[in-house]
Coordinates of C-alpha atoms in Angstrom, one line a residue:
M11 CA 70.4 -105.0 30.8
H12 CA 71.0 -101.3 31.7
M13 CA 73.4 -99.0 29.8
N14 CA 74.2 -95.4 30.4
R15 CA 74.4 -93.0 27.5
R16 CA 78.1 -93.3 27.0
E17 CA 77.9 -97.1 26.9
F18 CA 75.1 -96.9 24.5
L19 CA 76.9 -94.6 22.1
Q20 CA 80.0 -96.9 22.3
L21 CA 77.7 -99.7 21.3
L22 CA 76.4 -97.7 18.4
A23 CA 79.9 -97.0 17.2
V24 CA 80.7 -100.8 17.3
A25 CA 77.5 -101.5 15.5
A26 CA 78.2 -98.9 12.8
A27 CA 81.6 -100.5 12.2
S28 CA 80.0 -103.8 11.7
G29 CA 77.4 -102.4 9.3
M30 CA 74.4 -102.7 11.5
A31 CA 71.5 -100.5 10.5
L32 CA 71.2 -97.7 13.1
D33 CA 68.7 -95.4 11.4
S34 CA 65.5 -97.2 12.4
K35 CA 63.0 -96.4 15.0
S36 CA 64.9 -98.5 17.5
A37 CA 67.6 -95.7 17.4
L38 CA 65.1 -93.1 18.8
A39 CA 65.0 -92.0 22.4
G40 CA 67.5 -89.3 21.7
N41 CA 70.2 -91.4 20.2
A42 CA 71.8 -91.6 16.7
P43 CA 75.0 -93.0 15.4
A44 CA 78.0 -91.9 17.4
S45 CA 79.5 -90.6 14.2
F46 CA 76.5 -88.4 13.4
Y47 CA 78.5 -85.2 13.7
D48 CA 81.8 -86.5 12.4
V49 CA 82.4 -84.4 9.2
P50 CA 86.0 -84.7 8.1
R51 CA 87.4 -81.6 6.4
H52 CA 87.7 -81.6 2.7
G53 CA 90.1 -79.3 1.0
N54 CA 91.4 -76.0 2.3
V55 CA 88.5 -73.4 2.3
S56 CA 85.4 -73.9 4.6
F57 CA 82.2 -72.0 5.3
L58 CA 79.6 -72.6 8.0
H59 CA 76.1 -71.3 7.4
F60 CA 72.9 -70.8 9.4
T61 CA 69.9 -68.7 8.5
D62 CA 66.4 -67.7 9.6
C63 CA 66.9 -68.7 13.2
H64 CA 64.2 -66.1 14.1
A65 CA 65.6 -65.3 17.5
Q66 CA 65.2 -68.7 19.0
L67 CA 67.9 -69.0 21.6
L68 CA 66.6 -72.2 23.1
P69 CA 65.8 -75.5 21.5
V70 CA 62.4 -75.8 19.9
W71 CA 60.1 -78.2 18.0
F72 CA 59.9 -77.3 14.3
R73 CA 58.0 -79.4 11.7
E74 CA 58.9 -79.2 8.0
P75 CA 56.0 -78.6 5.6
N76 CA 53.8 -81.2 3.9
V77 CA 52.8 -78.6 1.2
N78 CA 55.6 -76.7 -0.7
L79 CA 54.2 -76.4 -4.2
G80 CA 56.4 -75.3 -7.1
V81 CA 55.1 -73.6 -10.3
G82 CA 56.4 -73.3 -13.8
A83 CA 59.8 -74.7 -14.2
S84 CA 60.1 -75.4 -10.4
V85 CA 57.5 -78.2 -10.2
G86 CA 58.9 -81.3 -8.7
K87 CA 62.4 -79.7 -8.2
A88 CA 64.1 -78.7 -5.0
P89 CA 63.0 -77.0 -2.8
H90 CA 59.5 -78.0 -3.8
I91 CA 59.7 -81.6 -2.7
V92 CA 58.2 -83.0 0.6
G93 CA 57.8 -86.2 2.6
Q94 CA 58.7 -89.4 0.9
H95 CA 59.5 -87.7 -2.3
L96 CA 62.2 -85.7 -0.6
L97 CA 63.6 -88.7 1.2
K98 CA 63.8 -90.6 -2.1
Q99 CA 65.4 -87.7 -4.0
Y100 CA 68.3 -87.4 -1.5
G101 CA 68.6 -91.1 -0.6
I102 CA 67.5 -90.6 3.0
K103 CA 66.3 -93.7 4.8
P104 CA 62.8 -93.5 6.3
G105 CA 62.8 -93.6 10.0
S106 CA 66.3 -92.1 10.2
A107 CA 67.4 -89.0 12.1
E108 CA 67.8 -87.2 8.8
A109 CA 64.3 -88.2 7.8
H110 CA 62.9 -86.7 11.0
A111 CA 64.9 -83.5 10.4
F112 CA 64.2 -82.9 6.8
S113 CA 60.5 -84.0 6.5
Y114 CA 57.1 -83.7 8.2
L115 CA 56.7 -87.5 8.3
D116 CA 55.6 -89.1 11.6
F117 CA 56.7 -86.0 13.4
T118 CA 55.3 -86.4 16.9
E119 CA 56.8 -89.7 18.0
P120 CA 60.3 -89.1 16.6
A121 CA 60.2 -85.6 18.0
R122 CA 59.8 -86.9 21.5
G123 CA 62.7 -89.3 20.9
Y124 CA 65.2 -87.1 19.2
G125 CA 64.3 -84.1 21.3
K126 CA 64.1 -80.4 20.3
V127 CA 66.3 -78.9 17.7
G128 CA 68.4 -75.8 17.6
G129 CA 69.3 -73.6 20.6
F130 CA 72.3 -71.3 20.5
A131 CA 74.1 -73.2 23.2
H132 CA 73.9 -76.4 21.2
L133 CA 74.6 -74.6 17.9
K134 CA 77.7 -73.1 19.5
T135 CA 79.0 -76.6 20.4
L136 CA 78.5 -77.7 16.8
V137 CA 80.1 -74.6 15.3
D138 CA 83.1 -75.0 17.6
K139 CA 83.4 -78.7 16.7
M140 CA 83.4 -77.9 12.9
R141 CA 85.9 -75.0 13.4
A142 CA 88.3 -77.2 15.3
Q143 CA 88.7 -79.3 12.2
R144 CA 88.6 -76.3 9.8
P145 CA 91.0 -73.6 10.9
G146 CA 89.8 -70.2 9.7
A147 CA 86.4 -71.4 8.7
L148 CA 83.9 -68.5 8.3
L149 CA 80.5 -68.5 10.0
L150 CA 77.8 -66.9 7.8
D151 CA 74.5 -65.6 9.2
G152 CA 71.9 -65.4 6.5
G153 CA 69.5 -63.0 8.4
D154 CA 66.1 -63.2 10.0
T155 CA 68.1 -63.5 13.1
W156 CA 67.0 -60.6 15.3
Q157 CA 63.2 -61.2 15.0
G158 CA 60.8 -64.0 16.1
S159 CA 60.9 -64.2 19.8
A160 CA 59.6 -62.3 22.8
T161 CA 63.0 -61.6 24.2
S162 CA 64.3 -60.2 21.0
L163 CA 61.3 -57.9 20.7
W164 CA 61.6 -56.8 24.3
T165 CA 65.4 -56.2 24.2
N166 CA 65.2 -54.4 20.8
A167 CA 67.2 -57.2 19.3
Q168 CA 70.1 -56.9 21.7
D169 CA 69.8 -60.4 23.0
M170 CA 70.4 -61.8 19.5
V171 CA 73.1 -59.4 18.6
D172 CA 75.1 -60.4 21.6
A173 CA 74.4 -64.0 21.1
C174 CA 75.6 -63.9 17.5
I175 CA 78.8 -62.2 18.5
Q176 CA 79.4 -64.9 21.1
L177 CA 78.5 -67.6 18.6
G178 CA 81.4 -66.2 16.4
V179 CA 79.5 -64.9 13.3
N180 CA 81.9 -63.4 10.8
V181 CA 79.5 -62.1 8.1
M182 CA 75.8 -61.3 8.0
T183 CA 73.0 -60.1 5.7
S184 CA 69.4 -59.3 6.5
H185 CA 65.6 -59.1 6.1
W186 CA 63.4 -58.9 9.2
E187 CA 66.2 -57.0 10.9
A188 CA 64.9 -53.9 9.0
T189 CA 61.7 -54.0 11.0
F190 CA 63.6 -52.6 14.0
G191 CA 64.1 -49.5 11.9
A192 CA 67.0 -48.1 9.9
E193 CA 68.4 -46.2 12.9
R194 CA 68.6 -49.3 15.1
M195 CA 70.1 -51.4 12.3
M196 CA 72.9 -48.8 11.7
E197 CA 73.5 -48.6 15.4
I198 CA 74.1 -52.3 15.6
V199 CA 76.2 -52.5 12.4
N200 CA 78.3 -49.5 13.2
K201 CA 78.7 -50.1 16.9
D202 CA 78.2 -53.7 18.1
F203 CA 79.3 -55.4 15.0
K204 CA 82.1 -53.1 14.2
N205 CA 83.6 -53.5 17.7
A206 CA 83.2 -57.3 17.4
G207 CA 84.7 -57.5 13.9
V208 CA 81.4 -58.8 12.3
D209 CA 80.9 -57.7 8.7
F210 CA 77.4 -56.8 7.5
V211 CA 77.0 -57.0 3.7
A212 CA 74.2 -56.2 1.3
Q213 CA 75.0 -55.2 -2.3
N214 CA 71.4 -54.6 -3.2
V215 CA 70.5 -51.9 -0.6
V216 CA 71.2 -48.3 -1.8
T217 CA 70.0 -44.9 -0.9
N218 CA 66.9 -43.5 -2.6
D219 CA 68.5 -40.2 -3.5
F220 CA 71.9 -41.0 -5.1
G221 CA 72.0 -44.8 -5.1
D222 CA 74.9 -45.0 -2.7
Q223 CA 75.7 -48.3 -1.0
V224 CA 74.1 -48.3 2.5
F225 CA 76.2 -51.3 3.5
K226 CA 79.4 -52.9 2.2
P227 CA 78.5 -54.9 -0.9
Y228 CA 81.1 -57.6 -0.1
V229 CA 84.1 -58.4 2.1
M230 CA 87.4 -60.1 1.3
K231 CA 88.9 -62.7 3.6
E232 CA 91.8 -65.1 3.4
M233 CA 91.8 -68.8 4.4
S234 CA 94.7 -71.1 4.0
G235 CA 96.4 -68.5 1.8
V236 CA 93.3 -68.4 -0.5
K237 CA 91.5 -65.1 -1.0
V238 CA 87.7 -65.4 -0.7
A239 CA 84.9 -62.9 -1.2
I240 CA 81.5 -62.9 0.5
L241 CA 78.8 -60.8 -1.2
G242 CA 75.6 -59.9 0.6
Q243 CA 72.1 -60.0 -0.8
A244 CA 69.4 -58.7 1.6
F245 CA 65.7 -59.6 1.0
P246 CA 64.9 -57.6 -2.2
Y247 CA 61.3 -56.9 -1.2
T248 CA 61.7 -55.6 2.3
P249 CA 59.8 -52.3 1.9
I250 CA 56.9 -54.2 0.3
A251 CA 56.6 -57.2 2.5
N252 CA 57.3 -55.1 5.6
P253 CA 56.5 -51.5 6.5
R254 CA 58.4 -49.1 4.2
H255 CA 58.3 -46.3 6.8
M256 CA 60.8 -48.3 8.9
V257 CA 63.5 -47.9 6.2
P258 CA 62.2 -44.8 4.3
D259 CA 65.5 -43.7 2.7
W260 CA 66.6 -47.1 1.4
S261 CA 65.9 -48.8 -1.9
F262 CA 66.1 -52.6 -2.2
G263 CA 65.7 -54.9 -5.2
I264 CA 67.3 -58.0 -6.8
R265 CA 69.9 -56.0 -8.8
D266 CA 71.5 -58.7 -10.9
D267 CA 73.6 -56.0 -12.6
G268 CA 75.0 -54.8 -9.3
M269 CA 75.7 -58.4 -8.3
Q270 CA 77.7 -59.1 -11.5
K271 CA 79.6 -55.8 -11.0
W272 CA 80.7 -56.7 -7.5
V273 CA 81.5 -60.3 -8.4
D274 CA 83.7 -59.2 -11.2
E275 CA 85.4 -56.6 -8.9
A276 CA 86.1 -59.3 -6.2
R277 CA 87.6 -61.6 -8.9
A278 CA 89.7 -58.7 -10.1
N279 CA 90.9 -58.1 -6.6
G280 CA 92.2 -61.7 -6.4
A281 CA 89.3 -63.7 -5.0
K282 CA 89.6 -67.4 -5.9
V283 CA 86.3 -68.3 -4.2
V284 CA 83.3 -66.1 -4.5
I285 CA 80.3 -66.7 -2.2
V286 CA 76.9 -65.0 -2.1
L287 CA 75.2 -64.8 1.4
S288 CA 71.6 -64.4 0.3
H289 CA 68.2 -63.7 1.7
N290 CA 66.4 -63.9 -1.7
G291 CA 64.6 -67.2 -1.2
M292 CA 65.7 -70.3 -3.0
D293 CA 63.8 -70.0 -6.2
V294 CA 65.2 -66.5 -6.7
D295 CA 68.7 -67.7 -5.9
L296 CA 68.3 -70.5 -8.5
K297 CA 67.4 -67.9 -11.2
M298 CA 70.1 -65.5 -10.1
A299 CA 72.7 -68.3 -10.3
S300 CA 71.7 -68.9 -13.9
R301 CA 72.1 -65.2 -14.8
V302 CA 75.1 -64.0 -12.8
T303 CA 78.5 -65.6 -13.5
G304 CA 81.5 -66.1 -11.4
I305 CA 79.8 -67.2 -8.2
D306 CA 80.9 -70.5 -6.7
A307 CA 78.1 -70.9 -4.2
I308 CA 75.0 -69.1 -2.9
F309 CA 74.2 -69.7 0.8
G310 CA 70.5 -68.9 0.8
G311 CA 67.7 -68.2 3.2
H312 CA 64.3 -66.6 3.5
T313 CA 62.1 -69.5 2.3
H314 CA 63.1 -71.8 5.2
D315 CA 63.9 -74.7 3.0
G316 CA 66.1 -77.4 4.5
V317 CA 67.8 -78.8 1.4
P318 CA 70.2 -81.6 2.1
Q319 CA 72.5 -81.0 -0.9
P320 CA 73.2 -78.0 -3.2
V321 CA 71.5 -77.6 -6.6
Q322 CA 74.1 -77.2 -9.4
V323 CA 73.0 -74.4 -11.7
K324 CA 74.6 -73.9 -15.1
N325 CA 75.3 -70.4 -16.4
A326 CA 77.3 -68.9 -19.2
K327 CA 80.7 -69.4 -17.5
G328 CA 80.3 -72.4 -15.3
I329 CA 78.3 -73.8 -12.4
T330 CA 77.0 -72.2 -9.2
L331 CA 76.0 -74.2 -6.2
V332 CA 72.8 -73.1 -4.5
T333 CA 72.0 -74.1 -1.0
N334 CA 69.3 -73.3 1.6
A335 CA 69.8 -74.0 5.3
G336 CA 66.3 -74.3 6.9
S337 CA 65.2 -72.2 9.8
N338 CA 64.9 -71.8 13.6
G339 CA 68.5 -72.8 14.3
K340 CA 67.6 -76.3 13.2
F341 CA 70.5 -76.8 10.7
L342 CA 74.1 -75.8 10.2
G343 CA 75.5 -76.0 6.7
V344 CA 79.1 -77.1 6.2
M345 CA 80.7 -76.4 2.9
D346 CA 84.3 -77.4 2.1
F347 CA 86.1 -76.4 -1.0
D348 CA 89.3 -77.9 -2.4
V349 CA 91.0 -74.8 -4.0
R350 CA 94.1 -75.5 -6.1
G351 CA 95.5 -73.8 -9.2
G352 CA 93.6 -70.7 -8.5
K353 CA 90.1 -72.3 -8.7
V354 CA 87.7 -74.6 -6.9
Q355 CA 88.5 -78.2 -7.9
S356 CA 85.9 -80.0 -5.8
Y357 CA 83.5 -79.5 -2.8
K358 CA 81.7 -81.4 -0.1
Y359 CA 78.6 -80.3 1.7
R360 CA 76.6 -81.4 4.7
L361 CA 73.5 -79.8 6.1
L362 CA 73.6 -80.9 9.7
P363 CA 70.5 -81.1 11.9
V364 CA 71.1 -79.5 15.3
F365 CA 69.7 -82.1 17.7
S366 CA 69.9 -80.7 21.2
N367 CA 69.8 -84.1 22.8
L368 CA 72.9 -85.1 20.8
L369 CA 75.0 -81.9 21.4
P370 CA 75.9 -80.7 24.9
A371 CA 75.2 -77.1 25.6
D372 CA 78.2 -74.8 25.4
P373 CA 78.6 -73.6 29.1
A374 CA 79.3 -69.9 28.3
M375 CA 76.5 -69.6 25.8
D376 CA 74.1 -71.4 28.1
A377 CA 75.0 -69.0 30.9
Y378 CA 74.5 -66.0 28.6
I379 CA 71.1 -67.2 27.5
K380 CA 69.9 -67.8 31.1
K381 CA 71.1 -64.3 32.1
V382 CA 69.4 -62.5 29.2
R383 CA 66.1 -64.3 29.7
A384 CA 66.1 -64.0 33.5
P385 CA 64.1 -60.7 33.7
Y386 CA 61.4 -62.1 31.5
E387 CA 61.0 -65.7 32.7
Q388 CA 57.9 -65.1 34.7
K389 CA 56.1 -63.5 31.8
L390 CA 57.4 -66.0 29.3
S391 CA 56.3 -69.0 31.3
E392 CA 52.7 -68.0 31.9
T393 CA 50.5 -70.9 30.8
L394 CA 47.6 -69.5 28.7
A395 CA 46.1 -72.9 27.8
V396 CA 47.0 -76.5 27.0
T397 CA 46.8 -77.9 23.5
D398 CA 45.4 -81.3 22.7
D399 CA 46.1 -80.6 19.1
F400 CA 49.3 -80.6 17.2
L401 CA 50.2 -76.9 16.5
Y402 CA 52.4 -76.0 13.6
R403 CA 52.7 -73.2 11.1
R404 CA 54.9 -74.1 8.1
G405 CA 53.2 -75.0 4.8
N406 CA 51.7 -73.2 1.8
F407 CA 48.3 -73.0 3.4
N408 CA 46.8 -72.8 6.9
G409 CA 48.6 -74.5 9.7
T410 CA 47.0 -75.3 13.0
W411 CA 48.8 -72.4 14.7
D412 CA 47.5 -70.0 12.1
Q413 CA 44.1 -71.5 12.5
L414 CA 44.2 -70.7 16.2
L415 CA 45.2 -67.1 15.5
V416 CA 42.3 -66.5 13.0
D417 CA 39.8 -68.3 15.2
A418 CA 40.8 -66.1 18.1
M419 CA 40.6 -62.9 16.1
M420 CA 37.1 -63.7 14.8
D421 CA 35.9 -64.6 18.2
V422 CA 37.3 -61.6 20.1
K423 CA 36.7 -59.1 17.3
G424 CA 33.3 -60.4 16.3
A425 CA 34.4 -60.7 12.7
D426 CA 32.9 -62.6 9.7
A427 CA 36.3 -63.6 8.5
A428 CA 40.0 -63.1 9.4
F429 CA 43.4 -62.8 7.6
S430 CA 46.7 -63.7 9.1
P431 CA 50.0 -63.2 7.2
G432 CA 51.6 -66.3 5.7
F433 CA 54.7 -66.1 7.8
R434 CA 57.0 -69.1 7.7
W435 CA 58.5 -68.5 11.1
G436 CA 57.0 -69.8 14.3
T437 CA 57.6 -72.9 16.4
T438 CA 55.7 -76.2 16.8
L439 CA 53.9 -77.6 19.8
L440 CA 53.2 -81.3 20.4
P441 CA 49.8 -82.6 21.7
G442 CA 49.7 -82.1 25.5
D443 CA 52.1 -79.2 25.5
P444 CA 51.2 -76.0 27.4
I445 CA 50.6 -72.9 25.3
T446 CA 52.8 -70.4 27.2
M447 CA 53.1 -66.7 26.5
E448 CA 56.5 -67.5 25.0
R449 CA 55.1 -70.0 22.5
L450 CA 52.4 -67.5 21.5
M451 CA 55.0 -64.8 21.0
D452 CA 57.0 -67.2 18.8
Q453 CA 54.1 -66.8 16.3
T454 CA 53.5 -63.1 16.7
A455 CA 56.6 -61.2 17.9
I456 CA 56.9 -58.3 15.5
T457 CA 57.3 -54.5 15.8
Y458 CA 54.0 -53.8 14.1
P459 CA 51.6 -56.2 15.9
Q460 CA 48.4 -54.2 15.8
T461 CA 45.1 -55.9 15.1
T462 CA 42.4 -54.4 12.9
L463 CA 38.7 -54.8 12.1
T464 CA 37.9 -53.6 8.6
N465 CA 34.7 -53.5 6.5
M466 CA 35.6 -55.1 3.2
S467 CA 33.6 -55.8 0.1
G468 CA 33.6 -59.4 -1.3
E469 CA 35.5 -58.0 -4.3
M470 CA 38.2 -56.6 -2.0
I471 CA 38.6 -59.9 -0.2
K472 CA 39.1 -61.7 -3.4
T473 CA 41.6 -59.1 -4.7
I474 CA 43.7 -59.4 -1.5
M475 CA 43.8 -63.2 -1.8
E476 CA 44.6 -63.1 -5.5
D477 CA 47.5 -60.7 -4.9
V478 CA 49.0 -62.8 -2.1
A479 CA 48.6 -66.0 -4.3
D480 CA 50.5 -64.2 -7.1
N481 CA 53.3 -63.4 -4.7
L482 CA 53.6 -67.1 -3.8
F483 CA 52.8 -68.8 -7.2
N484 CA 54.0 -66.4 -9.9
A485 CA 55.9 -68.6 -12.4
D486 CA 58.7 -66.1 -12.5
P487 CA 60.7 -66.3 -9.3
Y488 CA 61.7 -62.7 -9.5
Y489 CA 58.0 -61.8 -8.9
Q490 CA 57.8 -64.0 -5.8
Q491 CA 58.1 -62.5 -2.3
G492 CA 58.5 -65.7 -0.3
G493 CA 56.2 -66.6 2.6
D494 CA 53.1 -68.6 2.2
M495 CA 49.4 -68.0 1.3
V496 CA 47.6 -65.6 3.6
R497 CA 45.9 -67.6 6.3
V498 CA 42.1 -67.3 6.4
G499 CA 39.4 -67.8 8.9
G500 CA 35.8 -68.1 8.0
I501 CA 36.5 -68.2 4.3
E502 CA 36.4 -71.5 2.2
Y503 CA 37.9 -71.4 -1.3
T504 CA 39.4 -73.2 -4.2
I505 CA 42.9 -72.3 -5.5
A506 CA 44.5 -73.0 -8.9
P507 CA 48.3 -72.2 -8.3
N508 CA 49.1 -72.5 -12.0
A509 CA 46.4 -70.1 -13.2
K510 CA 47.1 -66.4 -13.9
I511 CA 46.5 -63.6 -11.4
G512 CA 42.9 -62.8 -11.0
S513 CA 41.9 -66.4 -11.8
R514 CA 43.5 -68.5 -9.1
I515 CA 40.8 -68.0 -6.4
T516 CA 37.3 -69.4 -7.0
R517 CA 34.3 -70.8 -5.2
M518 CA 34.7 -68.5 -2.2
T519 CA 32.2 -68.8 0.7
I520 CA 31.9 -67.1 4.0
K521 CA 29.8 -68.9 6.7
G522 CA 28.8 -71.4 4.0
K523 CA 27.4 -68.8 1.6
P524 CA 29.0 -67.6 -1.7
V525 CA 31.0 -64.4 -1.3
V526 CA 29.1 -61.5 -2.9
A527 CA 31.3 -58.9 -4.7
N528 CA 29.4 -55.8 -3.5
K529 CA 28.5 -57.1 0.0
T530 CA 30.3 -55.8 3.0
Y531 CA 32.0 -58.2 5.5
K532 CA 33.8 -57.5 8.8
V533 CA 37.3 -58.8 8.4
A534 CA 39.8 -59.0 11.3
G535 CA 43.6 -58.9 10.6
W536 CA 46.9 -58.0 12.1
A537 CA 50.4 -56.8 11.1
P538 CA 49.4 -53.7 9.0
V539 CA 52.2 -52.2 7.0
A540 CA 50.7 -48.7 6.9
E541 CA 52.3 -46.1 9.1
G542 CA 50.2 -45.0 12.1
A543 CA 48.0 -48.1 12.4
T544 CA 46.4 -48.6 15.8
G545 CA 44.9 -51.6 17.5
E546 CA 45.4 -54.1 20.3
P547 CA 48.5 -56.2 19.8
I548 CA 47.8 -59.6 18.4
W549 CA 49.3 -61.4 21.3
D550 CA 46.9 -59.7 23.7
V551 CA 43.9 -60.7 21.6
V552 CA 45.0 -64.3 21.3
A553 CA 46.1 -64.5 25.0
S554 CA 42.6 -63.5 26.2
Y555 CA 41.1 -66.1 23.9
L556 CA 43.4 -68.8 25.2
R557 CA 42.8 -67.9 28.8
D558 CA 39.1 -68.3 28.2
K559 CA 39.3 -71.6 26.3
K560 CA 41.9 -73.2 28.7
V561 CA 42.1 -76.2 26.4
I562 CA 42.6 -76.2 22.6
K563 CA 41.0 -79.2 21.1
G564 CA 39.5 -80.2 17.7
L565 CA 40.8 -77.3 15.6
K566 CA 39.1 -77.4 12.2
L567 CA 41.8 -76.7 9.8
N568 CA 40.7 -74.4 7.0
E569 CA 42.5 -75.9 3.9
P570 CA 41.5 -74.8 0.4
K571 CA 40.8 -77.2 -2.4
I572 CA 43.8 -77.2 -4.7
V573 CA 43.2 -77.8 -8.4
G574 CA 45.5 -78.1 -11.4
V575 CA 48.6 -79.4 -9.6
G576 CA 48.0 -83.2 -10.0
K577 CA 47.5 -85.7 -7.2
S578 CA 51.1 -87.1 -7.6
N579 CA 52.7 -83.7 -7.3
P580 CA 55.9 -84.2 -5.1
G581 CA 55.3 -80.9 -3.4
I582 CA 52.2 -82.0 -1.6
A583 CA 51.5 -85.0 0.7
G584 CA 49.1 -85.8 3.5
Y585 CA 46.8 -83.0 2.5
K586 CA 43.1 -83.2 3.5
G587 CA 41.7 -80.2 1.7
G588 CA 41.4 -81.9 -1.7
V589 CA 43.9 -82.0 -4.6
S590 CA 43.4 -82.5 -8.3

């Protein structure tokens, strides 16, 4: 019996009405219940939220992590839950569309069935569908939008700026946007965004000299006769995690006191709903929600956590909902509030996966994307090699994409070891996929791409690794900077995430021999934050390696042994490096 897509979806609708289970593997091949994107409006105030799309205009593969360890009070709590633990926590049925979207489990087979995720043409269709049911709904962009692709780098972010305006973004905050430089940021905010009516907010960015606000701290809007305020929180550690010389006159920080001040002012000005559009990272947002009062919800980003439902955080004056909406255009958060009697009475939230196979491309956005990519298609489509391996990045420790980068640097540079930043952005490739220049740029497209070869003592190597580990595993979220552990090539080690700084990294070896503190090693790296750094761009180094290899097969993933976290820790699964 042959059925076309429409007939099959009609059958699914009938089956759903009769109670048939639709979320099994038999529902693959790009299909899901016909009601998958039916989200009836609740109440009278609505927000739509995406974040960390990292300039991906087209649908991509993106696998969620199998290692996302929490420390201190965060152990075993969202967002530090992976795999089956996550499915159980949120009542997601294994084998369902949601299970594929929110976990790393059995990724390859379902990926081929459900298809790629994200893509601005498909996201536009979903945004419009949600807005049709929610007049006046505001679309919030959590930042890390202008960086992460070749075309964004080559157009100086203009492709993403125009795409977001066409998508209908109302309010935005930032992080990687700053790596295009302060002048370029202000040009976009004061020209493109101002002309399009897009508000850029960041209460925690002030001038170094007099502490003046660089951007608007918040904006007031009205929806269904209800005044709402949206406050911005840019990534607090931008000048530390990225080159300071790109934003030399600006000071960042968490600034709880400033946040409280602006929340109180917004309430005094009549706001009945107060929202924070944040790029703190989820653990930081959870702590901020416990300290700052008067916030109804935080729409968070930076740590790329796809969290199906908000975490309710108690504070001195009530409860704040904390959300995080994943990355790469893979999800759209939909938050509805019922506001009566001058306050929020109830809410409903859905974090919707953007399956490109299930959402038709918006014609106008599709045409725009084709137009903006046209000058670069030949360069983007160059096949550098083919991968027989599954290539992914996301996870606390080395992913196979990262392994490929460090292997390439060691080979081309003649290094003993290599470091690659623990970036969480970067798309996934399935076995058999071509590694095109575009897919390589997905892992490397930054404005400071220089590679380096440095003589380092064993002591310095350990110091660097300890410092990065503290950024990731400090028990106080306010001392975390997001991202993952520095990726290493040539270095084997053991890590104790719950130990103190200086004591987390042990049993280090290079080429099978213990690292000697006063011995000098040649270490390759890339993405230097110091001004004036020189060196061949990382994409050129890796491209030459790939062209020579032609086929990537049998990557040996360099995973450290993890101690002191427990074998049953819900933040780790399917890990082959050793856990105790």
